[in-house]
Coordinates of N, CA and C in Angstrom, one line a residue:
M1 N 64.9 318.9 -64.1 CA 65.8 320.1 -63.9 C 65.0 321.3 -63.6
S2 N 63.8 321.5 -64.2 CA 63.0 322.6 -63.9 C 62.5 322.6 -62.5
V3 N 62.3 321.4 -61.9 CA 61.8 321.3 -60.6 C 62.9 321.8 -59.6
T4 N 64.1 321.5 -59.9 CA 65.2 322.0 -59.1 C 65.3 323.5 -59.1
V5 N 65.1 324.1 -60.3 CA 65.2 325.6 -60.4 C 64.1 326.2 -59.6
R6 N 62.9 325.7 -59.7 CA 61.7 326.2 -59.0 C 62.0 326.2 -57.5
R7 N 62.5 325.0 -57.0 CA 62.7 324.9 -55.6 C 63.8 325.9 -55.1
T8 N 64.8 326.1 -55.9 CA 65.9 327.1 -55.6 C 65.3 328.5 -55.6
L9 N 64.4 328.8 -56.5 CA 63.9 330.2 -56.5 C 63.0 330.4 -55.3
L10 N 62.2 329.3 -55.0 CA 61.3 329.4 -53.8 C 62.1 329.6 -52.5
T11 N 63.2 328.8 -52.4 CA 64.1 328.9 -51.2 C 64.7 330.2 -51.1
R12 N 65.2 330.8 -52.2 CA 65.8 332.1 -52.2 C 64.8 333.2 -51.9
R13 N 63.6 333.1 -52.4 CA 62.5 334.0 -52.0 C 62.1 333.9 -50.6
T14 N 62.1 332.7 -50.1 CA 61.8 332.5 -48.6 C 62.9 333.1 -47.8
R15 N 64.1 332.9 -48.1 CA 65.2 333.5 -47.4 C 65.2 335.0 -47.4
L16 N 65.0 335.5 -48.6 CA 64.9 337.0 -48.8 C 63.8 337.5 -48.0
G17 N 62.6 336.9 -48.0 CA 61.5 337.4 -47.1 C 61.9 337.3 -45.7
A18 N 62.5 336.3 -45.2 CA 62.9 336.2 -43.8 C 63.9 337.3 -43.4
V19 N 64.9 337.5 -44.3 CA 65.9 338.5 -44.1 C 65.2 339.9 -44.0
L20 N 64.3 340.2 -44.9 CA 63.6 341.5 -44.9 C 62.7 341.6 -43.7
A21 N 62.0 340.6 -43.3 CA 61.2 340.6 -42.1 C 62.1 340.9 -40.9
G22 N 63.2 340.2 -40.8 CA 64.1 340.4 -39.7 C 64.6 341.8 -39.6
A23 N 65.0 342.4 -40.8 CA 65.5 343.7 -40.8 C 64.4 344.7 -40.4
L24 N 63.2 344.5 -40.8 CA 62.0 345.3 -40.4 C 61.8 345.3 -38.9
V25 N 61.9 344.1 -38.3 CA 61.8 344.0 -36.8 C 62.9 344.7 -36.1
L26 N 64.1 344.6 -36.6 CA 65.2 345.4 -36.0 C 65.0 346.9 -36.1
L27 N 64.5 347.3 -37.3 CA 64.3 348.8 -37.4 C 63.2 349.3 -36.5
L28 N 62.1 348.5 -36.4 CA 61.0 348.9 -35.5 C 61.5 348.9 -34.1
A29 N 62.2 347.9 -33.7 CA 62.7 347.8 -32.3 C 63.7 349.0 -32.0
A30 N 64.5 349.3 -32.9 CA 65.4 350.5 -32.7 C 64.6 351.8 -32.7
G31 N 63.6 351.9 -33.5 CA 62.8 353.1 -33.5 C 62.0 353.3 -32.2
C32 N 61.5 352.2 -31.7 CA 60.6 352.2 -30.5 C 61.5 352.4 -29.2
G33 N 62.6 351.7 -29.2 CA 63.4 351.7 -28.0 C 64.4 352.8 -27.9
G34 N 64.7 353.5 -29.0 CA 65.7 354.5 -29.0 C 65.5 355.7 -28.3
S35 N 64.2 356.1 -28.1 CA 63.9 357.4 -27.5 C 63.4 357.3 -26.1
G36 N 63.2 356.1 -25.6 CA 62.6 356.0 -24.3 C 63.6 356.0 -23.2
G37 N 63.1 356.1 -21.9 CA 64.0 355.9 -20.8 C 64.6 357.2 -20.2
G38 N 64.7 358.3 -21.0 CA 65.2 359.5 -20.5 C 66.6 359.6 -20.3
G39 N 67.4 358.7 -20.9 CA 68.9 358.9 -20.8 C 69.5 357.8 -20.0
D40 N 70.6 358.2 -19.3 CA 71.4 357.3 -18.5 C 70.7 356.6 -17.4
G41 N 69.8 357.3 -16.7 CA 69.3 356.9 -15.4 C 68.2 355.8 -15.5
G42 N 67.7 355.5 -16.7 CA 66.7 354.5 -16.9 C 65.4 355.0 -16.9
G43 N 64.8 355.6 -15.9 CA 63.4 356.1 -15.9 C 63.2 357.0 -14.8
D44 N 61.9 357.3 -14.6 CA 61.5 358.3 -13.6 C 61.0 357.6 -12.4
A45 N 61.4 358.0 -11.2 CA 61.1 357.3 -10.0 C 59.6 357.5 -9.7
T46 N 58.9 358.5 -10.3 CA 57.5 358.7 -10.0 C 56.7 357.5 -10.6
D47 N 57.1 357.0 -11.7 CA 56.4 355.8 -12.3 C 56.4 354.7 -11.4
L48 N 57.5 354.3 -10.8 CA 57.6 353.2 -9.9 C 56.9 353.5 -8.6
Q49 N 57.0 354.8 -8.2 CA 56.3 355.2 -6.9 C 54.7 355.0 -7.1
A50 N 54.2 355.4 -8.3 CA 52.8 355.3 -8.6 C 52.4 353.8 -8.6
Q51 N 53.2 353.0 -9.1 CA 52.9 351.5 -9.1 C 52.9 351.0 -7.6
A52 N 53.9 351.5 -6.9 CA 54.0 351.0 -5.5 C 52.8 351.5 -4.7
E53 N 52.3 352.7 -4.9 CA 51.1 353.2 -4.2 C 49.9 352.3 -4.6
Q54 N 49.8 351.9 -5.9 CA 48.6 351.1 -6.3 C 48.7 349.7 -5.6
V55 N 49.9 349.2 -5.5 CA 50.1 347.9 -4.9 C 49.7 348.0 -3.4
G56 N 50.1 349.1 -2.8 CA 49.7 349.4 -1.4 C 48.2 349.4 -1.2
A57 N 47.5 350.0 -2.1 CA 46.0 350.0 -2.0 C 45.4 348.6 -2.2
L58 N 46.1 347.8 -3.1 CA 45.6 346.4 -3.3 C 45.9 345.6 -2.0
L59 N 47.0 345.8 -1.4 CA 47.3 345.1 -0.1 C 46.2 345.4 1.0
D60 N 45.8 346.7 1.0 CA 44.7 347.1 1.9 C 43.5 346.2 1.7
Q61 N 43.1 346.1 0.4 CA 41.9 345.3 0.0 C 42.1 343.8 0.4
I62 N 43.3 343.3 0.2 CA 43.5 341.9 0.6 C 43.4 341.7 2.1
E63 N 44.0 342.6 2.9 CA 44.0 342.5 4.3 C 42.5 342.7 4.9
A64 N 41.7 343.4 4.1 CA 40.3 343.5 4.6 C 39.4 342.3 4.3
L65 N 39.9 341.4 3.5 CA 39.1 340.2 3.1 C 38.6 339.4 4.3
P66 N 39.4 339.1 5.3 CA 38.9 338.3 6.4 C 37.7 338.9 7.1
A67 N 37.6 340.2 7.2 CA 36.5 340.9 7.9 C 35.3 341.0 7.0
S68 N 35.5 341.1 5.7 CA 34.4 341.3 4.8 C 33.7 340.1 4.2
A69 N 34.4 339.0 4.2 CA 33.9 337.7 3.6 C 33.3 336.8 4.7
T70 N 32.1 336.4 4.6 CA 31.4 335.6 5.6 C 31.3 334.1 5.3
T71 N 31.5 333.8 4.0 CA 31.5 332.4 3.6 C 32.7 332.1 2.7
A72 N 33.1 330.9 2.5 CA 34.2 330.5 1.7 C 34.0 330.9 0.2
E73 N 32.7 330.8 -0.2 CA 32.4 331.2 -1.6 C 32.5 332.7 -1.8
D74 N 32.1 333.5 -0.8 CA 32.2 334.9 -0.8 C 33.6 335.4 -0.8
F75 N 34.4 334.7 0.0 CA 35.8 335.0 0.2 C 36.5 334.8 -1.2
S76 N 36.2 333.6 -1.7 CA 36.8 333.2 -3.0 C 36.5 334.2 -4.1
A77 N 35.2 334.6 -4.1 CA 34.7 335.5 -5.2 C 35.4 336.9 -5.1
Q78 N 35.7 337.3 -3.8 CA 36.4 338.6 -3.6 C 37.9 338.4 -3.9
L79 N 38.4 337.3 -3.7 CA 39.9 337.1 -3.8 C 40.3 337.0 -5.3
A80 N 39.4 336.3 -6.1 CA 39.8 336.1 -7.5 C 40.2 337.4 -8.3
P81 N 39.4 338.4 -8.2 CA 39.8 339.6 -9.0 C 41.0 340.3 -8.4
L82 N 41.3 340.1 -7.1 CA 42.5 340.7 -6.5 C 43.7 339.9 -7.0
R83 N 43.6 338.6 -7.2 CA 44.7 337.8 -7.7 C 45.0 338.3 -9.2
D84 N 43.9 338.6 -9.9 CA 44.1 339.1 -11.3 C 44.8 340.4 -11.3
Q85 N 44.4 341.3 -10.4 CA 45.1 342.6 -10.3 C 46.6 342.4 -9.9
I86 N 46.9 341.5 -9.1 CA 48.3 341.2 -8.8 C 49.1 340.9 -10.0
Q87 N 48.5 340.0 -10.9 CA 49.2 339.6 -12.1 C 49.4 340.9 -13.0
T88 N 48.4 341.7 -13.1 CA 48.5 342.9 -13.9 C 49.6 343.8 -13.3
H89 N 49.7 344.0 -12.0 CA 50.7 344.8 -11.4 C 52.1 344.2 -11.7
I90 N 52.2 342.9 -11.6 CA 53.5 342.3 -11.9 C 54.0 342.6 -13.3
E91 N 53.1 342.5 -14.3 CA 53.4 342.8 -15.7 C 53.7 344.3 -15.9
T92 N 52.9 345.1 -15.3 CA 53.1 346.6 -15.4 C 54.5 347.0 -14.8
I93 N 54.8 346.5 -13.6 CA 56.0 346.8 -12.9 C 57.2 346.4 -13.8
E94 N 57.1 345.2 -14.3 CA 58.2 344.7 -15.2 C 58.5 345.6 -16.4
Q95 N 57.4 346.3 -16.9 CA 57.6 347.2 -18.0 C 57.9 348.6 -17.6
T96 N 57.8 348.9 -16.3 CA 58.1 350.3 -15.8 C 59.6 350.6 -15.8
D97 N 60.0 351.7 -16.3 CA 61.3 352.1 -16.2 C 61.6 352.7 -14.8
A98 N 62.7 352.4 -14.3 CA 63.1 352.9 -12.9 C 64.5 353.4 -13.0
P99 N 64.8 354.4 -12.2 CA 66.2 354.9 -12.2 C 67.1 353.7 -11.6
D100 N 68.3 353.8 -11.9 CA 69.3 352.8 -11.5 C 69.3 352.6 -10.0
E101 N 69.1 353.6 -9.2 CA 69.1 353.5 -7.8 C 67.9 352.8 -7.2
L102 N 66.8 352.6 -8.0 CA 65.6 351.9 -7.6 C 65.5 350.6 -8.3
S103 N 66.4 350.2 -9.1 CA 66.3 349.0 -9.9 C 66.1 347.7 -9.0
S104 N 66.9 347.6 -7.9 CA 66.7 346.5 -7.0 C 65.3 346.5 -6.3
Q105 N 64.8 347.7 -6.0 CA 63.5 347.8 -5.3 C 62.4 347.4 -6.3
K106 N 62.6 347.8 -7.6 CA 61.6 347.4 -8.6 C 61.6 345.9 -8.7
D107 N 62.8 345.2 -8.8 CA 62.8 343.8 -8.8 C 62.2 343.1 -7.6
Q108 N 62.5 343.7 -6.4 CA 61.9 343.2 -5.2 C 60.4 343.3 -5.2
L109 N 59.9 344.4 -5.7 CA 58.4 344.6 -5.7 C 57.8 343.5 -6.6
S110 N 58.4 343.3 -7.8 CA 57.9 342.3 -8.7 C 58.0 340.9 -8.1
N111 N 59.1 340.6 -7.5 CA 59.3 339.2 -7.0 C 58.4 339.0 -5.8
R112 N 58.2 340.0 -4.9 CA 57.3 339.8 -3.8 C 55.9 339.7 -4.2
L113 N 55.5 340.4 -5.3 CA 54.1 340.2 -5.8 C 54.0 338.8 -6.3
L114 N 55.0 338.2 -7.0 CA 54.9 336.8 -7.4 C 54.7 335.9 -6.2
S115 N 55.5 336.2 -5.2 CA 55.3 335.4 -3.9 C 53.9 335.5 -3.4
L116 N 53.4 336.7 -3.3 CA 52.0 336.9 -2.8 C 51.0 336.2 -3.7
R117 N 51.2 336.2 -5.0 CA 50.3 335.5 -5.9 C 50.3 334.0 -5.6
T118 N 51.5 333.5 -5.3 CA 51.6 332.0 -5.0 C 50.9 331.7 -3.6
Q119 N 51.1 332.6 -2.6 CA 50.5 332.4 -1.3 C 49.0 332.5 -1.4
L120 N 48.5 333.4 -2.3 CA 47.0 333.6 -2.4 C 46.4 332.4 -3.2
S121 N 47.2 331.7 -4.0 CA 46.8 330.5 -4.6 C 46.6 329.4 -3.6
R122 N 47.4 329.4 -2.6 CA 47.3 328.4 -1.5 C 46.0 328.7 -0.7
V123 N 45.8 330.0 -0.5 CA 44.5 330.4 0.2 C 43.3 330.0 -0.6
Q124 N 43.4 330.2 -1.9 CA 42.3 329.8 -2.8 C 42.1 328.3 -2.6
G125 N 43.1 327.5 -2.5 CA 42.9 326.0 -2.3 C 42.2 325.7 -1.0
L126 N 42.5 326.5 0.1 CA 41.8 326.3 1.3 C 40.3 326.6 1.2
L127 N 40.1 327.7 0.4 CA 38.7 328.1 0.2 C 37.9 327.1 -0.7
A128 N 38.6 326.5 -1.6 CA 38.0 325.5 -2.5 C 37.6 324.2 -1.6
A129 N 38.4 324.0 -0.6 CA 38.1 322.9 0.3 C 37.0 323.3 1.4
G130 N 36.6 324.6 1.3 CA 35.5 325.0 2.3 C 36.1 325.5 3.6
D131 N 37.4 325.6 3.7 CA 38.0 326.0 5.0 C 38.1 327.5 5.2
L132 N 37.1 328.2 5.5 CA 37.1 329.6 5.6 C 38.0 330.1 6.7
E133 N 37.9 329.5 7.9 CA 38.7 329.9 9.0 C 40.2 329.9 8.7
S134 N 40.7 328.8 8.1 CA 42.1 328.7 7.8 C 42.5 329.7 6.7
A135 N 41.6 330.0 5.8 CA 41.9 331.0 4.7 C 42.0 332.4 5.4
Q136 N 41.1 332.7 6.3 CA 41.1 334.0 6.9 C 42.4 334.1 7.8
A137 N 42.8 333.1 8.5 CA 44.0 333.1 9.3 C 45.2 333.2 8.3
A138 N 45.2 332.6 7.2 CA 46.4 332.6 6.3 C 46.5 334.0 5.7
I139 N 45.4 334.7 5.4 CA 45.5 336.1 4.9 C 46.1 337.0 5.9
E140 N 45.8 336.8 7.2 CA 46.3 337.7 8.2 C 47.7 337.4 8.5
Q141 N 48.3 336.3 8.1 CA 49.7 336.0 8.4 C 50.6 336.0 7.2
L142 N 50.1 336.5 6.1 CA 50.9 336.5 4.9 C 52.2 337.4 5.1
L143 N 53.3 336.7 5.0 CA 54.6 337.4 5.2 C 54.9 338.3 4.0
S144 N 54.5 337.9 2.8 CA 54.8 338.7 1.7 C 54.1 340.1 1.7
I145 N 53.0 340.2 2.4 CA 52.4 341.5 2.5 C 53.3 342.5 3.3
Q146 N 53.8 342.0 4.4 CA 54.7 342.9 5.2 C 56.0 343.2 4.4
E147 N 56.5 342.2 3.7 CA 57.7 342.5 2.8 C 57.4 343.5 1.7
L148 N 56.2 343.4 1.2 CA 55.8 344.3 0.1 C 55.7 345.7 0.7
R149 N 55.1 345.9 1.9 CA 54.9 347.2 2.5 C 56.3 347.8 2.8
Q150 N 57.3 347.0 3.2 CA 58.7 347.5 3.4 C 59.3 348.0 2.1
T151 N 59.1 347.2 1.0 CA 59.6 347.6 -0.3 C 59.0 348.9 -0.7
I152 N 57.7 349.0 -0.5 CA 56.9 350.2 -0.9 C 57.5 351.4 -0.2
A153 N 57.7 351.3 1.1 CA 58.2 352.4 1.9 C 59.6 352.8 1.4
V154 N 60.4 351.9 1.0 CA 61.8 352.2 0.5 C 61.6 353.0 -0.8
I155 N 60.7 352.5 -1.7 CA 60.5 353.2 -3.0 C 60.0 354.6 -2.7
E156 N 59.0 354.8 -1.8 CA 58.4 356.1 -1.6 C 59.5 357.0 -1.0
A157 N 60.3 356.5 -0.1 CA 61.3 357.4 0.5 C 62.4 357.8 -0.5
A158 N 62.7 356.9 -1.4 CA 63.8 357.2 -2.4 C 63.2 358.1 -3.5
S159 N 61.9 358.0 -3.7 CA 61.2 358.9 -4.7 C 60.9 360.3 -4.2
G160 N 61.3 360.6 -3.0 CA 61.0 361.9 -2.5 C 59.8 362.0 -1.7
G161 N 59.4 360.9 -1.0 CA 58.2 360.9 -0.2 C 57.1 360.2 -0.8
G162 N 55.9 360.6 -0.5 CA 54.7 359.9 -1.0 C 53.6 360.2 -0.1
T163 N 52.5 359.5 -0.3 CA 51.3 359.8 0.4 C 51.2 358.9 1.7
G164 N 52.1 358.0 1.8 CA 52.1 357.1 2.9 C 51.2 355.9 2.7
T165 N 50.6 355.8 1.5 CA 49.8 354.6 1.1 C 50.6 353.4 1.1
G166 N 50.1 352.4 1.8 CA 50.8 351.1 1.7 C 51.9 350.9 2.8
T167 N 52.0 351.8 3.7 CA 53.1 351.7 4.7 C 52.6 351.4 6.1
G168 N 51.4 351.1 6.2 CA 50.9 350.8 7.6 C 49.7 350.0 7.5

C-alpha cells in the first residue's frame, strides 16, 4: 500500500510540475509577444525593405560567380557560403514583421529564396561532378533570381522607394 501512495505522490508532483512549467511558458510568451509589432499593421516596412536590399546584394554576388570562378572547386568554394547566407536570410525574413499590405511580398521573398536555395543545390551537384561550364550556365539562367528581383522591386516601391539595390 505504501508503494501505491508513493507513486500517486510522484505522479501528482510530476503533473503539478508540468502544469507550472506550462503556465510559465504561457506567461513568458505573453510577455514577449504582447508588446511587439507596433499595433494593428504588423510591422514596419523598413525592416522588410532592409532584408530585401540585403538579398539584392546577395543576388549580385551569385550572378558574379560565373565570371569570378575559374575551376569547379573554386566555384563550389565561393557558392557554399552564399547558400548559407540564403538560409540565414530565409530565417530572418520569416521572423521579420511586415505591414499587412506587404505580407504577401514577404512570403514571396521567403519562398523564392527557398527556390533559389534548391536551384543552387543542383548547381552544387554539377560542380561536384566537375562540370564547371554547366554550373556557370545554370547560374546565368536561374529563374528565381529574376523573380526575387521583381519581388524586391515591389517591396522597395511599397516601402517608399529604396536605393535601387537588387533591381537590375
